[in-house]
């Protein structure tokens, strides 16, 4: 492609999105630039503090458990308090808890504060995703989610490199630096990001004369069989992707490769996402999301399955290329599907449930990889990933083969879990700036 063609592609990728989206995008980038704790917690506890690997694993598990718990709570806050207040509370809580963690010395205190850090780190995700769905027109949502995912990985790549140098100087400086970045993120949200929550529907009288609200509850989400199927499939796909950070380093170590070799192989993941996320999204944004989710599930499963045949850094890096392509396709497509299935008044709760699937996968994946590798060997782990990917692909095919057209689905997402009178529906009382569904292509 010529230079002029590249400029045109870049302009088309970023054009047409509302200004509020770009401030939200900037807040995501700033947030991820401060990702010190998640990257260096294990090294901090084992090398700097002298604790055992088992203790470091316990702290990591508590950090993940905090994320699981906060996902649902933050989803409820997003719908009740609003997107903007939830993000501000999460970011300020993250800043305080990370700073406090840097000064903790007693093992119980470290573990307790790490749990709260995990809660704060996941609390803003449902609000961010819900706000993007609110402010971005349906036809641009896949592109917007892709750009946001690109910002996440760009920020992570930069922070990982910079944090390594900071850690050599002072781990405390890393903790305080992340706290400052969270404060900067909160400032961006406070000054530039407006509230986007749809207006609440007015109470209406039911047949029994009682007044009720058109409100989506957690039980509403749980009764939404189609959506919970997507959550379950998301958990399976997440379980596969997590092996890149828990099973892959163990397997490479068993093959006699060093930690730097693992760093080289896994770096391919970040480089490819930063380089290919935007052009790949241009290719997929007008294509059938059903096929994309099936293909990405299979690519993820068999990409990790190929790891069973790897024995050198080059081959391991090649397998990373395969499942990274699956990640690039799956992330924005899956997020777009979640928005399609979510009623406007309940986007926070729906996004919270979806976020929880990733948090639970982050808890289960280390246990899964450790058990399988210890008892059966790494080859069985990669075989299991191939099977899980196949099951997920089949699940998407079964779940979505009878999926109605988007215009019908928008109504069903509101009415099926908790039917309400037509006059109470928020999209009729006040037009939603970003309707729940519109075909991407």
PDB file of C-alpha atoms in Angstrom, residues 243 247-248 250-252 254-255 301-311 316 368-388:
ATOM      1  CA  UNK A 243      -2.590 -19.689  29.002  1.00  0.00           C
ATOM      2  CA  UNK A 247       0.920 -22.068  30.896  1.00  0.00           C
ATOM      3  CA  UNK A 248       3.253 -20.837  28.168  1.00  0.00           C
ATOM      4  CA  UNK A 250       6.027 -22.949  32.362  1.00  0.00           C
ATOM      5  CA  UNK A 251       6.095 -25.006  29.165  1.00  0.00           C
ATOM      6  CA  UNK A 252       8.967 -22.984  27.718  1.00  0.00           C
ATOM      7  CA  UNK A 254      10.388 -27.147  30.815  1.00  0.00           C
ATOM      8  CA  UNK A 255      11.918 -27.063  27.335  1.00  0.00           C
ATOM      9  CA  UNK A 301      -7.751 -23.130  20.359  1.00  0.00           C
ATOM     10  CA  UNK A 302      -5.603 -24.521  17.575  1.00  0.00           C
ATOM     11  CA  UNK A 303      -3.069 -21.711  17.878  1.00  0.00           C
ATOM     12  CA  UNK A 304      -2.352 -22.866  21.415  1.00  0.00           C
ATOM     13  CA  UNK A 305      -2.715 -26.476  20.299  1.00  0.00           C
ATOM     14  CA  UNK A 306       0.233 -25.966  17.928  1.00  0.00           C
ATOM     15  CA  UNK A 307       2.359 -25.140  20.977  1.00  0.00           C
ATOM     16  CA  UNK A 308       2.565 -28.900  21.645  1.00  0.00           C
ATOM     17  CA  UNK A 309       4.892 -29.133  18.630  1.00  0.00           C
ATOM     18  CA  UNK A 310       7.097 -26.169  19.590  1.00  0.00           C
ATOM     19  CA  UNK A 311      10.633 -26.606  20.868  1.00  0.00           C
ATOM     20  CA  UNK A 316       6.843 -20.650  20.022  1.00  0.00           C
ATOM     21  CA  UNK A 368      -5.948 -25.470  35.236  1.00  0.00           C
ATOM     22  CA  UNK A 369      -2.464 -25.141  33.755  1.00  0.00           C
ATOM     23  CA  UNK A 370      -0.708 -26.152  36.964  1.00  0.00           C
ATOM     24  CA  UNK A 371      -2.837 -29.261  37.454  1.00  0.00           C
ATOM     25  CA  UNK A 372      -2.645 -30.454  33.845  1.00  0.00           C
ATOM     26  CA  UNK A 373       1.095 -29.834  33.449  1.00  0.00           C
ATOM     27  CA  UNK A 374       1.967 -31.441  36.795  1.00  0.00           C
ATOM     28  CA  UNK A 375      -0.150 -34.561  36.244  1.00  0.00           C
ATOM     29  CA  UNK A 376      -0.174 -35.072  32.479  1.00  0.00           C
ATOM     30  CA  UNK A 377       2.388 -32.788  30.850  1.00  0.00           C
ATOM     31  CA  UNK A 378       2.259 -29.586  28.806  1.00  0.00           C
ATOM     32  CA  UNK A 379       1.197 -31.372  25.603  1.00  0.00           C
ATOM     33  CA  UNK A 380      -2.111 -32.285  27.269  1.00  0.00           C
ATOM     34  CA  UNK A 381      -2.668 -28.639  28.207  1.00  0.00           C
ATOM     35  CA  UNK A 382      -2.287 -27.536  24.596  1.00  0.00           C
ATOM     36  CA  UNK A 383      -4.530 -30.362  23.462  1.00  0.00           C
ATOM     37  CA  UNK A 384      -7.133 -29.217  25.988  1.00  0.00           C
ATOM     38  CA  UNK A 385      -6.910 -25.678  24.558  1.00  0.00           C
ATOM     39  CA  UNK A 386      -7.659 -27.062  21.084  1.00  0.00           C
ATOM     40  CA  UNK A 387     -10.678 -28.937  22.454  1.00  0.00           C
ATOM     41  CA  UNK A 388     -11.943 -25.866  24.354  1.00  0.00           C
TER      42      UNK A 388
END
